[in-house]
Amino acid sequence: MSQRTPRRSTARTAAVAGAVLGALLLAGCTSPVPTPTVDESSATAEPALTVEQMAEVREAVGATLEAANATNDASQLATRLAGPALSLRTSQLGVAAARGNGDLVTVLPTAVQQDIITTTESWPRQAYAVTEQPEDLQSPRLLAYEQTTARDPYKLWAWVRLFPSVKLPSFAGAAVGSESVPLDDPSLLMTPTDAVAQYADVLNLGAGSGFAASFADDPLRAWVATNAQTQAAPLATAAGTQTMTFTPTPDEARAVRTADGGAMVMAAMTALETRTAEEGAKITPGTETEKALFGATEPTNVLNVGYTTMVAMYIPPADATTGVQVLGMENIVTSVATS
């Protein structure tokens, strides 16, 4: 893909200013598809990519994903994937190879409803895309791309599956561009860093979290509660317990300005689910993904299941009367071990 130096007007003399939750998200096939809205009037600086260049980025990433999927070979992913997207896709392909099929490899369409391109003139730079609905009628994906330096290609950095019927915030058109938002931005109801940390606390403590009132219920919170109940039943017969803890991943959050002065944030978290039983008991993996990752390991009375979690959320401006809205997520098992 050709790289483009930032455009400047003649009047400007200085720089201007990525156990799966498929069952939950399959509800998208009977719910309205999330539809982005565009505001063409909210721009100051120029976008870092043209619409044509953004299409080239998406096509290059899509070709890399398709080639890796065809052989279940993750070795080529690093050329066009980075951050949590690279970690998650590498794990998915490993599971696909172990199981002999790629049913659980997330479909990431290349056709999009909307591109969101930032106006940042420094690096790293981000861009985002809302895909069309996949052929299997799951919810559209929200994709995040990042260019680390001027000499690097844009890579897929994260993705989430949008929640069914979610209403996305409005953004400036791709030809106009949207401002990148610092993670400590004080103009928002809460900073992006605080929003991710508070949401993790809500996932961990549910209604007992002091931040619960700031976040509406969503499918990820519902799954956490349901999973705890599902695991508790068989463990109870062996004096067992189940705990799950979500932790924001340091430096893995990105934010972009919405047309109303708020921000959309995409962030990575890790989650550790620990299942324990009485001495002498043996806890075996439950899902096909867990079995593939566990392999031939001898089971014990402890099973630790690790997840890579990506979330997207909308934070309104500081004067808003509504709370933070979680827009989508991807929550995939990426490790299973006895310790």
Coordinates of C-alpha atoms in Angstrom, one line a residue:
M1 CA 0.0 0.0 0.0
S2 CA 1.3 3.4 -0.8
Q3 CA 2.0 5.7 2.1
R4 CA 1.0 9.3 2.0
T5 CA 2.6 12.2 3.7
P6 CA 0.1 14.5 5.6
R7 CA -1.5 17.1 3.3
R8 CA -1.2 20.7 4.2
S9 CA -3.0 23.8 2.8
T10 CA -1.0 26.7 1.6
A11 CA -2.3 28.8 4.5
R12 CA -1.0 26.4 7.1
T13 CA 2.6 27.2 8.2
A14 CA 2.8 24.8 11.2
A15 CA 1.7 21.2 11.8
V16 CA -2.0 20.8 12.6
A17 CA -3.4 19.5 14.8
G18 CA -9.2 -6.2 17.0
A19 CA -15.9 -21.0 25.5
V20 CA -16.6 -18.1 22.8
L21 CA -19.7 -16.0 23.1
G22 CA -21.1 -17.0 19.7
A23 CA -24.4 -18.2 21.1
L24 CA -25.1 -14.8 22.6
L25 CA -24.1 -12.8 19.5
L26 CA -26.0 -15.0 17.1
A27 CA -29.0 -13.2 18.4
G28 CA -27.9 -10.6 15.8
C29 CA -29.6 -12.7 13.1
T30 CA -33.0 -11.8 14.5
S31 CA -32.2 -8.2 15.6
P32 CA -31.7 -5.0 13.6
V33 CA -28.1 -4.7 12.3
P34 CA -26.1 -1.9 14.0
T35 CA -26.1 1.1 11.7
P36 CA -23.4 3.8 11.9
T37 CA -24.3 7.4 11.3
V38 CA -22.0 10.0 9.7
D39 CA -21.6 13.7 10.5
E40 CA -19.8 15.5 7.6
S41 CA -19.5 18.8 9.4
S42 CA -17.1 18.1 12.3
A43 CA -13.6 18.5 11.0
T44 CA -10.6 20.7 11.5
A45 CA -7.5 18.8 10.3
E46 CA -7.3 16.4 7.4
P47 CA -7.6 12.6 7.7
A48 CA -4.3 10.7 7.7
L49 CA -5.6 8.3 5.0
T50 CA -7.7 8.9 1.9
V51 CA -10.7 6.8 1.4
E52 CA -8.9 4.9 -1.3
Q53 CA -5.9 4.2 0.9
M54 CA -8.2 3.0 3.7
A55 CA -9.7 0.5 1.2
E56 CA -6.1 -0.7 0.4
V57 CA -5.5 -1.3 4.1
R58 CA -8.6 -3.3 4.6
E59 CA -7.9 -5.4 1.5
A60 CA -4.3 -6.1 2.5
V61 CA -5.4 -7.2 6.0
G62 CA -8.2 -9.3 4.6
A63 CA -5.8 -11.1 2.2
T64 CA -3.4 -11.9 5.1
L65 CA -6.3 -13.3 7.2
E66 CA -7.6 -15.3 4.3
A67 CA -4.2 -16.8 3.6
A68 CA -3.6 -17.7 7.3
N69 CA -7.1 -19.2 7.6
A70 CA -6.6 -21.4 4.6
T71 CA -3.7 -23.2 6.2
N72 CA -4.3 -22.6 9.9
D73 CA -0.8 -21.0 9.9
A74 CA -0.3 -18.0 12.1
S75 CA 3.3 -17.4 11.1
Q76 CA 2.4 -14.8 8.5
L77 CA -0.1 -12.8 10.7
A78 CA 2.5 -10.4 12.1
T79 CA 2.8 -8.7 8.7
R80 CA -0.7 -7.3 9.0
L81 CA -1.9 -7.9 12.6
A82 CA -0.6 -6.5 15.9
G83 CA -1.6 -6.1 19.6
P84 CA -4.6 -8.0 20.9
A85 CA -5.8 -8.9 17.4
L86 CA -2.5 -10.8 16.7
S87 CA -2.6 -12.6 20.0
L88 CA -6.2 -13.7 19.6
R89 CA -6.0 -14.7 16.0
T90 CA -2.8 -16.7 16.7
S91 CA -4.7 -18.6 19.4
Q92 CA -7.7 -19.2 17.2
L93 CA -5.6 -20.7 14.4
G94 CA -3.8 -22.9 16.9
V95 CA -7.2 -24.3 18.1
A96 CA -8.4 -24.7 14.5
A97 CA -5.3 -26.7 13.7
A98 CA -5.7 -28.9 16.8
R99 CA -9.4 -29.5 16.1
G100 CA -9.0 -30.0 12.3
N101 CA -11.4 -27.3 11.3
G102 CA -11.8 -23.5 11.6
D103 CA -15.4 -23.3 12.9
L104 CA -14.4 -21.1 15.8
V105 CA -12.2 -18.7 13.9
T106 CA -14.0 -15.3 13.9
V107 CA -15.2 -14.2 10.5
L108 CA -13.9 -10.7 9.8
P109 CA -15.6 -9.3 6.6
T110 CA -13.7 -6.9 4.3
A111 CA -16.9 -5.2 3.1
V112 CA -17.7 -2.2 5.3
Q113 CA -20.6 0.1 6.1
Q114 CA -18.3 2.9 7.3
D115 CA -14.6 3.9 7.7
I116 CA -13.5 6.1 10.6
I117 CA -10.2 7.7 9.9
T118 CA -8.3 9.8 12.4
T119 CA -6.8 13.2 11.7
T120 CA -3.7 12.7 13.9
E121 CA -0.5 13.8 12.3
S122 CA 1.9 12.0 14.7
W123 CA 2.3 8.3 15.4
P124 CA 0.9 5.9 16.2
R125 CA -2.1 6.5 14.1
Q126 CA -5.5 4.7 14.1
A127 CA -8.3 4.0 11.8
Y128 CA -11.6 2.0 12.3
A129 CA -14.2 0.3 10.2
V130 CA -17.7 -1.1 10.7
T131 CA -18.2 -4.2 8.6
E132 CA -21.2 -5.4 6.8
Q133 CA -23.0 -8.3 8.5
P134 CA -21.2 -11.6 8.0
E135 CA -22.9 -14.3 5.8
D136 CA -23.6 -16.4 8.9
L137 CA -25.8 -13.5 10.1
Q138 CA -23.8 -12.7 13.2
S139 CA -23.4 -9.1 14.2
P140 CA -21.2 -6.8 12.2
R141 CA -17.6 -6.3 13.5
L142 CA -15.9 -3.1 14.6
L143 CA -12.3 -3.2 13.5
A144 CA -9.4 -1.1 14.7
Y145 CA -6.2 -0.6 12.6
E146 CA -2.9 1.0 13.7
Q147 CA 0.2 2.4 12.1
T148 CA 3.1 2.4 14.6
T149 CA 5.5 4.6 12.6
A150 CA 5.5 6.3 9.2
R151 CA 7.4 3.4 7.7
D152 CA 5.1 0.7 9.0
P153 CA 1.9 -0.6 7.3
Y154 CA -1.4 -0.2 9.0
K155 CA -2.2 -3.4 10.9
L156 CA -5.4 -4.8 12.4
W157 CA -5.0 -4.0 16.1
A158 CA -8.3 -5.2 17.6
W159 CA -11.9 -6.2 16.7
V160 CA -15.2 -6.7 18.5
R161 CA -18.5 -8.1 17.6
L162 CA -21.1 -5.4 17.9
F163 CA -24.0 -6.2 20.2
P164 CA -27.3 -6.8 18.5
S165 CA -29.4 -3.7 18.1
V166 CA -26.7 -1.4 19.4
K167 CA -26.8 2.2 18.2
L168 CA -23.4 3.4 17.3
P169 CA -22.4 7.0 17.9
S170 CA -22.1 9.4 15.0
F171 CA -18.6 10.1 13.5
A172 CA -17.3 12.5 10.9
G173 CA -17.2 11.2 7.4
A174 CA -14.0 9.3 6.3
A175 CA -13.1 12.1 3.9
V176 CA -13.3 14.6 6.8
G177 CA -11.6 12.7 9.6
S178 CA -12.1 12.2 13.3
E179 CA -9.8 13.4 16.1
S180 CA -7.8 10.8 18.1
V181 CA -8.6 11.1 21.8
P182 CA -6.0 11.0 24.6
L183 CA -6.6 8.3 27.2
D184 CA -6.6 11.0 29.9
D185 CA -9.0 13.3 28.1
P186 CA -10.9 15.4 30.7
S187 CA -13.6 16.6 28.4
L188 CA -15.5 13.3 28.8
L189 CA -17.9 11.9 31.4
M190 CA -14.8 9.8 32.5
T191 CA -11.4 9.3 30.9
P192 CA -11.0 6.3 28.6
T193 CA -8.5 4.9 31.1
D194 CA -11.0 5.2 33.9
A195 CA -13.9 3.8 31.8
V196 CA -12.0 0.6 31.0
A197 CA -10.8 0.1 34.6
Q198 CA -14.4 0.7 36.0
Y199 CA -15.9 -1.6 33.5
A200 CA -13.5 -4.4 34.5
D201 CA -14.5 -3.8 38.1
V202 CA -18.2 -4.2 37.0
L203 CA -17.4 -7.4 35.2
N204 CA -15.7 -8.7 38.4
L205 CA -18.2 -7.6 41.0
G206 CA -21.4 -7.2 39.1
A207 CA -24.0 -5.2 40.9
G208 CA -21.7 -5.1 43.9
S209 CA -19.3 -2.8 42.0
G210 CA -19.3 0.8 43.0
F211 CA -19.3 1.7 39.3
A212 CA -22.3 -0.6 38.3
A213 CA -24.7 2.4 37.9
S214 CA -22.4 4.0 35.3
F215 CA -22.8 1.0 32.9
A216 CA -26.0 -0.5 31.4
D217 CA -26.4 -4.2 31.3
D218 CA -24.9 -5.9 28.2
P219 CA -24.3 -9.4 26.8
L220 CA -20.8 -9.7 28.2
R221 CA -22.0 -9.0 31.8
A222 CA -24.8 -11.4 31.2
W223 CA -22.4 -14.1 30.0
V224 CA -20.1 -13.7 33.0
A225 CA -23.1 -14.2 35.4
T226 CA -24.4 -17.2 33.4
N227 CA -21.0 -18.8 33.1
A228 CA -20.5 -18.6 36.9
Q229 CA -23.8 -20.4 37.4
T230 CA -23.0 -23.0 34.8
Q231 CA -19.7 -23.9 36.3
A232 CA -20.9 -23.8 39.9
A233 CA -23.4 -26.6 39.5
P234 CA -20.9 -29.5 38.7
L235 CA -18.2 -28.0 41.0
A236 CA -20.5 -27.9 44.0
T237 CA -20.7 -31.7 44.0
A238 CA -16.9 -31.8 44.7
A239 CA -16.8 -28.9 47.2
G240 CA -15.6 -26.7 44.3
T241 CA -15.6 -23.0 43.5
Q242 CA -15.3 -20.8 40.4
T243 CA -13.9 -17.3 40.2
M244 CA -13.3 -15.0 37.2
T245 CA -11.2 -11.8 37.2
F246 CA -10.9 -9.3 34.3
T247 CA -7.8 -7.0 34.2
P248 CA -7.2 -4.2 31.7
T249 CA -4.2 -4.8 29.6
P250 CA -1.7 -1.9 30.1
D251 CA -1.2 0.4 27.0
E252 CA -3.8 -1.5 25.0
A253 CA -6.6 1.1 24.7
R254 CA -7.3 3.5 21.8
A255 CA -10.0 6.3 21.5
V256 CA -11.5 8.4 18.7
R257 CA -13.8 11.5 18.9
T258 CA -17.5 11.1 18.1
A259 CA -19.4 13.9 16.5
D260 CA -21.1 14.9 19.7
G261 CA -17.8 15.5 21.5
G262 CA -17.7 12.1 23.2
A263 CA -15.4 9.3 22.4
M264 CA -15.4 5.7 21.2
V265 CA -12.9 3.5 23.0
M266 CA -11.5 0.1 22.1
A267 CA -9.5 -1.7 24.7
A268 CA -8.0 -5.1 25.6
M269 CA -8.4 -7.0 28.8
T270 CA -7.3 -10.4 30.1
A271 CA -9.5 -12.6 32.1
L272 CA -8.6 -15.6 34.3
E273 CA -11.3 -18.1 35.3
T274 CA -10.2 -20.5 38.0
R275 CA -12.2 -23.6 38.7
T276 CA -11.2 -25.6 41.9
A277 CA -12.5 -28.8 43.5
E278 CA -11.6 -30.9 46.6
E279 CA -8.3 -32.7 46.8
G280 CA -8.2 -35.8 44.6
A281 CA -10.9 -34.5 42.2
K282 CA -10.1 -34.0 38.5
I283 CA -11.5 -31.0 36.5
T284 CA -11.5 -31.6 32.8
P285 CA -12.0 -28.9 30.1
G286 CA -15.5 -28.3 29.0
T287 CA -15.6 -26.8 25.5
E288 CA -13.9 -27.9 22.3
T289 CA -11.6 -24.8 22.5
E290 CA -10.6 -25.6 26.1
K291 CA -9.9 -29.2 25.1
A292 CA -7.7 -28.2 22.2
L293 CA -5.7 -25.8 24.3
F294 CA -5.4 -28.2 27.2
G295 CA -4.1 -31.0 25.0
A296 CA -2.7 -34.1 26.7
T297 CA -2.2 -32.4 30.1
E298 CA -3.1 -34.6 33.0
P299 CA -6.1 -33.0 34.8
T300 CA -6.0 -32.0 38.5
N301 CA -8.4 -30.4 41.0
V302 CA -7.5 -26.9 39.5
L303 CA -8.3 -25.6 36.0
N304 CA -7.2 -22.1 35.0
V305 CA -8.9 -20.8 31.9
G306 CA -7.4 -17.6 30.4
Y307 CA -9.3 -15.3 28.0
T308 CA -8.3 -12.5 25.7
T309 CA -11.1 -9.9 25.8
M310 CA -11.6 -6.9 23.6
V311 CA -14.3 -4.3 24.3
A312 CA -15.6 -1.2 22.6
M313 CA -17.5 1.5 24.5
Y314 CA -19.0 5.0 24.0
I315 CA -18.2 7.6 26.5
P316 CA -20.4 10.7 26.3
P317 CA -19.2 14.3 26.9
A318 CA -18.7 15.5 30.5
D319 CA -22.1 17.3 30.6
A320 CA -24.0 14.2 29.5
T321 CA -26.9 12.8 31.6
T322 CA -26.4 9.3 30.3
G323 CA -23.7 6.7 31.3
V324 CA -21.1 4.8 29.3
Q325 CA -22.5 2.4 26.7
V326 CA -20.6 -0.8 25.9
L327 CA -21.0 -1.4 22.2
G328 CA -19.5 -4.8 21.6
M329 CA -16.9 -7.3 22.6
E330 CA -14.9 -10.4 21.7
N331 CA -14.1 -12.8 24.6
I332 CA -12.1 -15.9 23.6
V333 CA -10.4 -18.6 25.6
T334 CA -6.7 -18.4 24.8
S335 CA -5.1 -20.6 27.5
V336 CA -6.0 -23.6 29.7
A337 CA -3.7 -25.0 32.4
T338 CA -3.7 -26.7 35.8
S339 CA -1.6 -23.9 37.4

